[in-house]
Amino acid sequence: MTITKMKRHRWTIVLLSTLLLGSVLLTGCEEGGQGQKEGQNLNSPSTGDTSQEVTPEAPTEGTGNTSDGSEIGEGDTEVDSIMAMRAQNSLQSNVEKQGDLSVVTNAEAMTVIVNKQRSLPEGYEPSDLVEPNVPFSFDGPHEKRHLRKEAAGALEQLFAAAENDGIELRAVSGYRSYQRQVSVYNSSVERNGEEYAARVSAKPGYSEHQTGLSIDVSSPSVGNVIEEVFGDSEEGKWLKEHAPEYGFVIRYPEGREETTGYVYEPWHIRYVGKELAPDIAESGLTLEEYFDEDNIKL
Ligand SMILES: [Zn+2]
């Protein structure tokens, strides 16, 4: 890498750091009663320490987006920028060990990765939960109607686009608080025993719905169920194709439970931001793979 490129990288990272710091929020939603979660053998390494953060340095030259276009084309710049975001948000650089547990250190990031190996900090609750103005599958107030603000706005755009295409979607379950996950998990233990409960339901602190960046979506055409049949419906196919344009990805793709820890969930979408979602979808990688630093080439 040339010196010039390195400087550009550094400046890109400074910009990204600033942007990321400015967007501190989190929310959660809940999931329907659907049993889920199988396969404990995630292979996402959670070895990171927290000292890996890129140190922002003041740029020493020119204005931020200097145009040394002779060396790097527009496309290259975009690729560099995405790679820098991946590096900044890698699994390994955003987790810390607490005894046997791996706890994420970027709970408020749009790119936070929570799974069966990586929990949110104890008591984590997003600070900017709002209720998106979209049709839900149920009436009445409930915490599961909420998402973090940025994700909620994106969901409204997604639903509006669907409606324009004649596609009828329903929001089923968004934010789920730690406390509600406790009762969901405990009732599962009472019904099924601890061993089984651990397979079908996230333990408190380990549900992505607690981040406020995930929501389960279905359609009246399938009775608003959150089951695999939704993935085969016209609405489910539309969702898979268009969700990335609005910053969402299908979080648990078919046949990828070895890396995500969960079976196929065509109804569960996760907001990661409009910059990265299309690239993630195009890559065919799970979030665990996409943000594994072994797969990030700077
Ligand atoms: Zn879900």
mmCIF file of C-alpha atoms and ligand atoms in Angstrom:
data_model
loop_
_atom_site.group_PDB
_atom_site.id
_atom_site.type_symbol
_atom_site.label_atom_id
_atom_site.label_comp_id
_atom_site.label_asym_id
_atom_site.label_seq_id
_atom_site.Cartn_x
_atom_site.Cartn_y
_atom_site.Cartn_z
ATOM 1 C CA MET A 1 0.000 0.000 0.000
ATOM 2 C CA THR A 2 1.357 3.385 -0.876
ATOM 3 C CA ILE A 3 1.833 6.162 1.641
ATOM 4 C CA THR A 4 -0.881 8.121 -0.057
ATOM 5 C CA LYS A 5 -3.276 5.243 0.198
ATOM 6 C CA MET A 6 -2.434 4.776 3.828
ATOM 7 C CA LYS A 7 -3.153 8.389 4.529
ATOM 8 C CA ARG A 8 -6.422 8.112 2.725
ATOM 9 C CA HIS A 9 -7.288 5.084 4.776
ATOM 10 C CA ARG A 10 -6.462 6.820 7.979
ATOM 11 C CA TRP A 11 -8.590 9.772 7.065
ATOM 12 C CA THR A 12 -11.450 7.532 6.045
ATOM 13 C CA ILE A 13 -11.265 5.805 9.379
ATOM 14 C CA VAL A 14 -11.236 9.114 11.214
ATOM 15 C CA LEU A 15 -14.352 10.144 9.351
ATOM 16 C CA LEU A 16 -16.034 6.859 10.052
ATOM 17 C CA SER A 17 -15.095 6.979 13.715
ATOM 18 C CA THR A 18 -16.653 10.376 13.994
ATOM 19 C CA LEU A 19 -19.800 9.225 12.276
ATOM 20 C CA LEU A 20 -20.055 6.134 14.427
ATOM 21 C CA LEU A 21 -19.521 8.048 17.641
ATOM 22 C CA GLY A 22 -22.286 10.368 16.626
ATOM 23 C CA SER A 23 -24.799 7.608 16.231
ATOM 24 C CA VAL A 24 -25.166 6.120 19.639
ATOM 25 C CA LEU A 25 -28.404 4.327 20.168
ATOM 26 C CA LEU A 26 -30.039 0.959 20.547
ATOM 27 C CA THR A 27 -33.398 -0.640 20.784
ATOM 28 C CA GLY A 28 -34.930 -4.025 20.808
ATOM 29 C CA CYS A 29 -38.029 -5.767 19.757
ATOM 30 C CA GLU A 30 -39.481 -9.043 20.564
ATOM 31 C CA GLU A 31 -40.092 -12.145 18.620
ATOM 32 C CA GLY A 32 -43.299 -14.008 18.267
ATOM 33 C CA GLY A 33 -43.701 -17.263 20.091
ATOM 34 C CA GLN A 34 -41.921 -19.104 17.362
ATOM 35 C CA GLY A 35 -39.499 -21.670 18.648
ATOM 36 C CA GLN A 36 -36.157 -21.151 17.104
ATOM 37 C CA LYS A 37 -32.469 -21.338 17.645
ATOM 38 C CA GLU A 38 -30.612 -24.472 17.026
ATOM 39 C CA GLY A 39 -27.027 -25.381 16.632
ATOM 40 C CA GLN A 40 -24.763 -24.163 19.350
ATOM 41 C CA ASN A 41 -21.596 -24.489 17.391
ATOM 42 C CA LEU A 42 -21.027 -20.995 16.180
ATOM 43 C CA ASN A 43 -17.618 -20.673 14.774
ATOM 44 C CA SER A 44 -17.294 -16.980 15.171
ATOM 45 C CA PRO A 45 -14.161 -16.445 17.183
ATOM 46 C CA SER A 46 -14.656 -14.068 20.020
ATOM 47 C CA THR A 47 -11.083 -13.553 20.950
ATOM 48 C CA GLY A 48 -10.941 -9.843 20.476
ATOM 49 C CA ASP A 49 -9.734 -7.453 23.011
ATOM 50 C CA THR A 50 -10.938 -3.942 23.267
ATOM 51 C CA SER A 51 -7.640 -2.248 22.683
ATOM 52 C CA GLN A 52 -7.907 -2.670 18.964
ATOM 53 C CA GLU A 53 -9.672 0.531 18.260
ATOM 54 C CA VAL A 54 -8.266 2.648 15.564
ATOM 55 C CA THR A 55 -6.784 5.761 17.019
ATOM 56 C CA PRO A 56 -8.230 8.781 15.354
ATOM 57 C CA GLU A 57 -5.487 11.061 14.204
ATOM 58 C CA ALA A 58 -5.806 14.469 12.832
ATOM 59 C CA PRO A 59 -5.323 14.392 9.108
ATOM 60 C CA THR A 60 -2.147 16.109 8.104
ATOM 61 C CA GLU A 61 -3.114 17.151 4.692
ATOM 62 C CA GLY A 62 -5.720 18.930 2.745
ATOM 63 C CA THR A 63 -9.400 18.598 3.106
ATOM 64 C CA GLY A 64 -10.878 15.254 3.966
ATOM 65 C CA ASN A 65 -11.895 13.932 0.615
ATOM 66 C CA THR A 66 -8.813 14.930 -1.241
ATOM 67 C CA SER A 67 -8.896 13.926 -4.821
ATOM 68 C CA ASP A 68 -5.806 12.043 -5.688
ATOM 69 C CA GLY A 69 -7.952 10.451 -8.304
ATOM 70 C CA SER A 70 -4.937 9.630 -10.383
ATOM 71 C CA GLU A 71 -4.210 6.844 -7.975
ATOM 72 C CA ILE A 72 -7.571 5.626 -6.799
ATOM 73 C CA GLY A 73 -10.751 5.639 -8.784
ATOM 74 C CA GLU A 74 -14.170 6.302 -7.353
ATOM 75 C CA GLY A 75 -14.967 2.616 -7.168
ATOM 76 C CA ASP A 76 -11.787 1.881 -5.277
ATOM 77 C CA THR A 77 -12.556 4.608 -2.814
ATOM 78 C CA GLU A 78 -15.939 3.106 -2.145
ATOM 79 C CA VAL A 79 -14.454 -0.328 -1.623
ATOM 80 C CA ASP A 80 -11.825 1.119 0.711
ATOM 81 C CA SER A 81 -14.502 2.881 2.678
ATOM 82 C CA ILE A 82 -16.577 -0.269 3.102
ATOM 83 C CA MET A 83 -13.529 -2.295 4.109
ATOM 84 C CA ALA A 84 -12.648 0.355 6.674
ATOM 85 C CA MET A 85 -16.144 0.147 8.114
ATOM 86 C CA ARG A 86 -15.878 -3.620 8.290
ATOM 87 C CA ALA A 87 -12.556 -3.381 10.083
ATOM 88 C CA GLN A 88 -13.841 -0.796 12.499
ATOM 89 C CA ASN A 89 -16.785 -3.031 13.309
ATOM 90 C CA SER A 90 -15.066 -6.395 13.262
ATOM 91 C CA LEU A 91 -16.132 -9.083 15.692
ATOM 92 C CA GLN A 92 -12.708 -9.255 17.267
ATOM 93 C CA SER A 93 -12.307 -5.569 17.981
ATOM 94 C CA ASN A 94 -15.672 -5.110 19.640
ATOM 95 C CA VAL A 95 -15.834 -7.691 22.405
ATOM 96 C CA GLU A 96 -14.326 -8.314 25.806
ATOM 97 C CA LYS A 97 -14.075 -11.427 27.890
ATOM 98 C CA GLN A 98 -15.810 -11.402 31.248
ATOM 99 C CA GLY A 99 -15.017 -14.761 32.750
ATOM 100 C CA ASP A 100 -16.506 -17.300 30.405
ATOM 101 C CA LEU A 101 -18.652 -14.713 28.719
ATOM 102 C CA SER A 102 -17.958 -12.563 25.703
ATOM 103 C CA VAL A 103 -19.643 -9.203 26.021
ATOM 104 C CA VAL A 104 -19.864 -6.772 23.140
ATOM 105 C CA THR A 105 -18.286 -3.377 23.633
ATOM 106 C CA ASN A 106 -20.213 -1.635 20.861
ATOM 107 C CA ALA A 107 -23.775 -2.279 21.950
ATOM 108 C CA GLU A 108 -24.891 1.048 20.557
ATOM 109 C CA ALA A 109 -23.401 0.518 17.089
ATOM 110 C CA MET A 110 -25.655 -0.201 14.124
ATOM 111 C CA THR A 111 -23.280 -3.047 13.347
ATOM 112 C CA VAL A 112 -23.237 -4.706 16.781
ATOM 113 C CA ILE A 113 -23.131 -8.491 16.536
ATOM 114 C CA VAL A 114 -24.999 -10.359 19.240
ATOM 115 C CA ASN A 115 -25.339 -14.131 19.048
ATOM 116 C CA LYS A 116 -25.114 -17.196 21.250
ATOM 117 C CA GLN A 117 -21.459 -16.422 22.013
ATOM 118 C CA ARG A 118 -21.709 -12.660 22.342
ATOM 119 C CA SER A 119 -24.030 -10.940 24.755
ATOM 120 C CA LEU A 120 -25.035 -7.378 25.332
ATOM 121 C CA PRO A 121 -23.731 -5.721 28.504
ATOM 122 C CA GLU A 122 -25.826 -6.486 31.557
ATOM 123 C CA GLY A 123 -28.936 -4.364 31.707
ATOM 124 C CA TYR A 124 -28.423 -2.903 28.260
ATOM 125 C CA GLU A 125 -31.343 -0.893 26.973
ATOM 126 C CA PRO A 126 -31.374 1.301 23.884
ATOM 127 C CA SER A 127 -31.957 4.963 24.562
ATOM 128 C CA ASP A 128 -33.782 5.930 21.402
ATOM 129 C CA LEU A 129 -36.622 3.479 20.962
ATOM 130 C CA VAL A 130 -39.519 4.759 18.920
ATOM 131 C CA GLU A 131 -42.583 3.222 17.332
ATOM 132 C CA PRO A 132 -42.341 3.045 13.544
ATOM 133 C CA ASN A 133 -45.429 4.129 11.672
ATOM 134 C CA VAL A 134 -46.098 0.827 9.910
ATOM 135 C CA PRO A 135 -48.946 -1.685 10.139
ATOM 136 C CA PHE A 136 -48.526 -4.302 12.843
ATOM 137 C CA SER A 137 -50.006 -7.775 13.067
ATOM 138 C CA PHE A 138 -51.638 -6.970 16.408
ATOM 139 C CA ASP A 139 -53.433 -4.129 18.134
ATOM 140 C CA GLY A 140 -52.622 -2.250 21.286
ATOM 141 C CA PRO A 141 -49.472 -0.893 22.859
ATOM 142 C CA HIS A 142 -46.539 -3.166 23.471
ATOM 143 C CA GLU A 143 -42.784 -2.784 23.781
ATOM 144 C CA LYS A 144 -42.363 -5.045 20.756
ATOM 145 C CA ARG A 145 -43.761 -2.248 18.594
ATOM 146 C CA HIS A 146 -40.517 -0.343 19.054
ATOM 147 C CA LEU A 147 -37.211 -0.080 17.256
ATOM 148 C CA ARG A 148 -34.276 2.240 17.536
ATOM 149 C CA LYS A 149 -34.930 5.498 15.795
ATOM 150 C CA GLU A 150 -32.743 5.031 12.729
ATOM 151 C CA ALA A 151 -34.008 1.504 12.137
ATOM 152 C CA ALA A 152 -37.594 2.632 12.615
ATOM 153 C CA GLY A 153 -37.244 5.309 9.953
ATOM 154 C CA ALA A 154 -35.705 2.812 7.566
ATOM 155 C CA LEU A 155 -38.509 0.338 8.266
ATOM 156 C CA GLU A 156 -41.087 2.962 7.362
ATOM 157 C CA GLN A 157 -39.338 3.471 4.022
ATOM 158 C CA LEU A 158 -39.155 -0.272 3.444
ATOM 159 C CA PHE A 159 -42.863 -0.734 4.127
ATOM 160 C CA ALA A 160 -43.765 2.237 1.909
ATOM 161 C CA ALA A 161 -41.745 0.742 -0.948
ATOM 162 C CA ALA A 162 -43.484 -2.579 -0.454
ATOM 163 C CA GLU A 163 -46.878 -0.942 -0.585
ATOM 164 C CA ASN A 164 -45.896 0.816 -3.803
ATOM 165 C CA ASP A 165 -45.140 -2.573 -5.291
ATOM 166 C CA GLY A 166 -48.448 -3.989 -4.106
ATOM 167 C CA ILE A 167 -46.801 -5.989 -1.336
ATOM 168 C CA GLU A 168 -48.562 -6.153 2.009
ATOM 169 C CA LEU A 169 -46.262 -6.566 4.995
ATOM 170 C CA ARG A 170 -46.936 -6.577 8.727
ATOM 171 C CA ALA A 171 -44.537 -5.880 11.559
ATOM 172 C CA VAL A 172 -44.814 -8.663 14.117
ATOM 173 C CA SER A 173 -42.185 -8.182 16.776
ATOM 174 C CA GLY A 174 -39.348 -5.724 17.244
ATOM 175 C CA TYR A 175 -37.682 -4.722 20.511
ATOM 176 C CA ARG A 176 -37.514 -7.181 23.336
ATOM 177 C CA SER A 177 -36.222 -5.998 26.691
ATOM 178 C CA TYR A 178 -33.881 -7.990 28.868
ATOM 179 C CA GLN A 179 -36.640 -8.408 31.425
ATOM 180 C CA ARG A 180 -39.089 -9.738 28.896
ATOM 181 C CA GLN A 181 -36.483 -12.126 27.536
ATOM 182 C CA VAL A 182 -36.047 -13.367 31.116
ATOM 183 C CA SER A 183 -39.707 -14.282 31.331
ATOM 184 C CA VAL A 184 -39.763 -15.735 27.824
ATOM 185 C CA TYR A 185 -36.727 -17.847 28.599
ATOM 186 C CA ASN A 186 -37.929 -18.920 32.032
ATOM 187 C CA SER A 187 -41.300 -19.999 30.768
ATOM 188 C CA SER A 188 -39.520 -21.987 28.084
ATOM 189 C CA VAL A 189 -37.422 -23.668 30.761
ATOM 190 C CA GLU A 190 -40.562 -24.478 32.746
ATOM 191 C CA ARG A 191 -42.230 -25.972 29.722
ATOM 192 C CA ASN A 192 -39.322 -27.761 28.133
ATOM 193 C CA GLY A 193 -36.478 -28.057 30.597
ATOM 194 C CA GLU A 194 -33.274 -26.083 30.586
ATOM 195 C CA GLU A 195 -31.441 -28.124 28.012
ATOM 196 C CA TYR A 196 -34.123 -27.748 25.397
ATOM 197 C CA ALA A 197 -34.830 -24.129 26.246
ATOM 198 C CA ALA A 198 -31.195 -23.301 25.547
ATOM 199 C CA ARG A 199 -31.623 -24.688 22.052
ATOM 200 C CA VAL A 200 -34.826 -22.961 21.071
ATOM 201 C CA SER A 201 -34.689 -19.625 22.799
ATOM 202 C CA ALA A 202 -32.078 -16.978 23.359
ATOM 203 C CA LYS A 203 -30.872 -16.506 26.888
ATOM 204 C CA PRO A 204 -31.458 -13.048 28.336
ATOM 205 C CA GLY A 205 -28.808 -10.687 27.005
ATOM 206 C CA TYR A 206 -28.172 -12.812 23.920
ATOM 207 C CA SER A 207 -31.215 -11.943 21.826
ATOM 208 C CA GLU A 208 -30.678 -9.667 18.869
ATOM 209 C CA HIS A 209 -34.134 -8.277 19.499
ATOM 210 C CA GLN A 210 -32.723 -6.600 22.593
ATOM 211 C CA THR A 211 -30.577 -4.376 20.385
ATOM 212 C CA GLY A 212 -33.664 -2.718 18.920
ATOM 213 C CA LEU A 213 -32.251 -3.253 15.442
ATOM 214 C CA SER A 214 -34.216 -6.391 14.580
ATOM 215 C CA ILE A 215 -37.806 -6.988 13.723
ATOM 216 C CA ASP A 216 -39.866 -9.942 12.631
ATOM 217 C CA VAL A 217 -41.973 -9.267 9.558
ATOM 218 C CA SER A 218 -44.715 -11.296 7.948
ATOM 219 C CA SER A 219 -47.753 -10.899 5.711
ATOM 220 C CA PRO A 220 -51.506 -11.416 5.882
ATOM 221 C CA SER A 221 -51.092 -13.758 2.911
ATOM 222 C CA VAL A 222 -49.639 -16.345 5.299
ATOM 223 C CA GLY A 223 -51.682 -15.324 8.328
ATOM 224 C CA ASN A 224 -48.835 -13.167 9.684
ATOM 225 C CA VAL A 225 -47.020 -16.224 11.006
ATOM 226 C CA ILE A 226 -43.288 -16.144 11.500
ATOM 227 C CA GLU A 227 -42.552 -19.487 9.954
ATOM 228 C CA GLU A 228 -40.570 -20.664 6.971
ATOM 229 C CA VAL A 229 -43.650 -20.506 4.753
ATOM 230 C CA PHE A 230 -43.261 -16.736 4.748
ATOM 231 C CA GLY A 231 -39.957 -17.121 2.906
ATOM 232 C CA ASP A 232 -41.727 -18.835 0.027
ATOM 233 C CA SER A 233 -44.448 -16.226 -0.260
ATOM 234 C CA GLU A 234 -44.403 -13.383 -2.738
ATOM 235 C CA GLU A 235 -43.989 -10.987 0.169
ATOM 236 C CA GLY A 236 -41.103 -12.949 1.659
ATOM 237 C CA LYS A 237 -39.297 -12.976 -1.662
ATOM 238 C CA TRP A 238 -39.876 -9.264 -2.083
ATOM 239 C CA LEU A 239 -38.485 -8.656 1.393
ATOM 240 C CA LYS A 240 -35.329 -10.627 0.729
ATOM 241 C CA GLU A 241 -34.719 -8.775 -2.525
ATOM 242 C CA HIS A 242 -35.443 -5.243 -1.345
ATOM 243 C CA ALA A 243 -34.622 -5.124 2.369
ATOM 244 C CA PRO A 244 -30.931 -4.320 1.730
ATOM 245 C CA GLU A 245 -31.855 -1.166 -0.191
ATOM 246 C CA TYR A 246 -33.259 0.164 3.079
ATOM 247 C CA GLY A 247 -30.417 -0.998 5.316
ATOM 248 C CA PHE A 248 -31.757 -4.391 6.414
ATOM 249 C CA VAL A 249 -30.493 -7.923 5.852
ATOM 250 C CA ILE A 250 -32.048 -11.334 6.360
ATOM 251 C CA ARG A 251 -30.106 -12.131 9.506
ATOM 252 C CA TYR A 252 -30.457 -15.921 9.574
ATOM 253 C CA PRO A 253 -30.184 -17.176 5.997
ATOM 254 C CA GLU A 254 -31.136 -20.656 4.944
ATOM 255 C CA GLY A 255 -28.571 -23.337 5.700
ATOM 256 C CA ARG A 256 -26.254 -21.045 7.654
ATOM 257 C CA GLU A 257 -27.035 -22.049 11.221
ATOM 258 C CA GLU A 258 -23.490 -23.244 11.766
ATOM 259 C CA THR A 259 -22.275 -19.681 11.678
ATOM 260 C CA THR A 260 -25.304 -17.762 12.912
ATOM 261 C CA GLY A 261 -26.443 -20.268 15.547
ATOM 262 C CA TYR A 262 -29.999 -20.087 14.291
ATOM 263 C CA VAL A 263 -32.038 -21.919 11.743
ATOM 264 C CA TYR A 264 -33.445 -20.149 8.701
ATOM 265 C CA GLU A 265 -35.631 -17.223 9.657
ATOM 266 C CA PRO A 266 -36.883 -15.471 6.528
ATOM 267 C CA TRP A 267 -39.005 -13.156 8.711
ATOM 268 C CA HIS A 268 -36.219 -11.770 10.914
ATOM 269 C CA ILE A 269 -34.599 -8.687 9.426
ATOM 270 C CA ARG A 270 -31.746 -6.781 10.981
ATOM 271 C CA TYR A 271 -30.856 -3.151 10.407
ATOM 272 C CA VAL A 272 -27.153 -2.552 9.719
ATOM 273 C CA GLY A 273 -27.326 0.712 7.773
ATOM 274 C CA LYS A 274 -27.779 1.564 4.135
ATOM 275 C CA GLU A 275 -24.069 1.725 3.387
ATOM 276 C CA LEU A 276 -23.312 -1.867 4.311
ATOM 277 C CA ALA A 277 -26.550 -3.793 3.830
ATOM 278 C CA PRO A 278 -26.340 -4.049 0.015
ATOM 279 C CA ASP A 279 -22.701 -5.136 0.217
ATOM 280 C CA ILE A 280 -23.505 -7.744 2.859
ATOM 281 C CA ALA A 281 -26.393 -9.123 0.807
ATOM 282 C CA GLU A 282 -24.255 -9.249 -2.310
ATOM 283 C CA SER A 283 -21.433 -11.005 -0.481
ATOM 284 C CA GLY A 284 -23.649 -13.893 0.543
ATOM 285 C CA LEU A 285 -21.904 -13.884 3.917
ATOM 286 C CA THR A 286 -23.579 -14.059 7.288
ATOM 287 C CA LEU A 287 -22.899 -11.129 9.603
ATOM 288 C CA GLU A 288 -20.588 -13.383 11.592
ATOM 289 C CA GLU A 289 -18.518 -13.999 8.450
ATOM 290 C CA TYR A 290 -18.718 -10.497 7.071
ATOM 291 C CA PHE A 291 -17.365 -8.945 10.260
ATOM 292 C CA ASP A 292 -14.769 -11.611 10.983
ATOM 293 C CA GLU A 293 -11.442 -9.855 10.602
ATOM 294 C CA ASP A 294 -10.034 -12.922 8.877
ATOM 295 C CA ASN A 295 -12.281 -11.999 5.957
ATOM 296 C CA ILE A 296 -11.459 -8.302 5.936
ATOM 297 C CA LYS A 297 -8.621 -7.223 3.672
ATOM 298 C CA LEU A 298 -7.438 -3.708 4.170
HETATM 299 ZN ZN ZN B 1 -36.689 -12.419 15.293
#
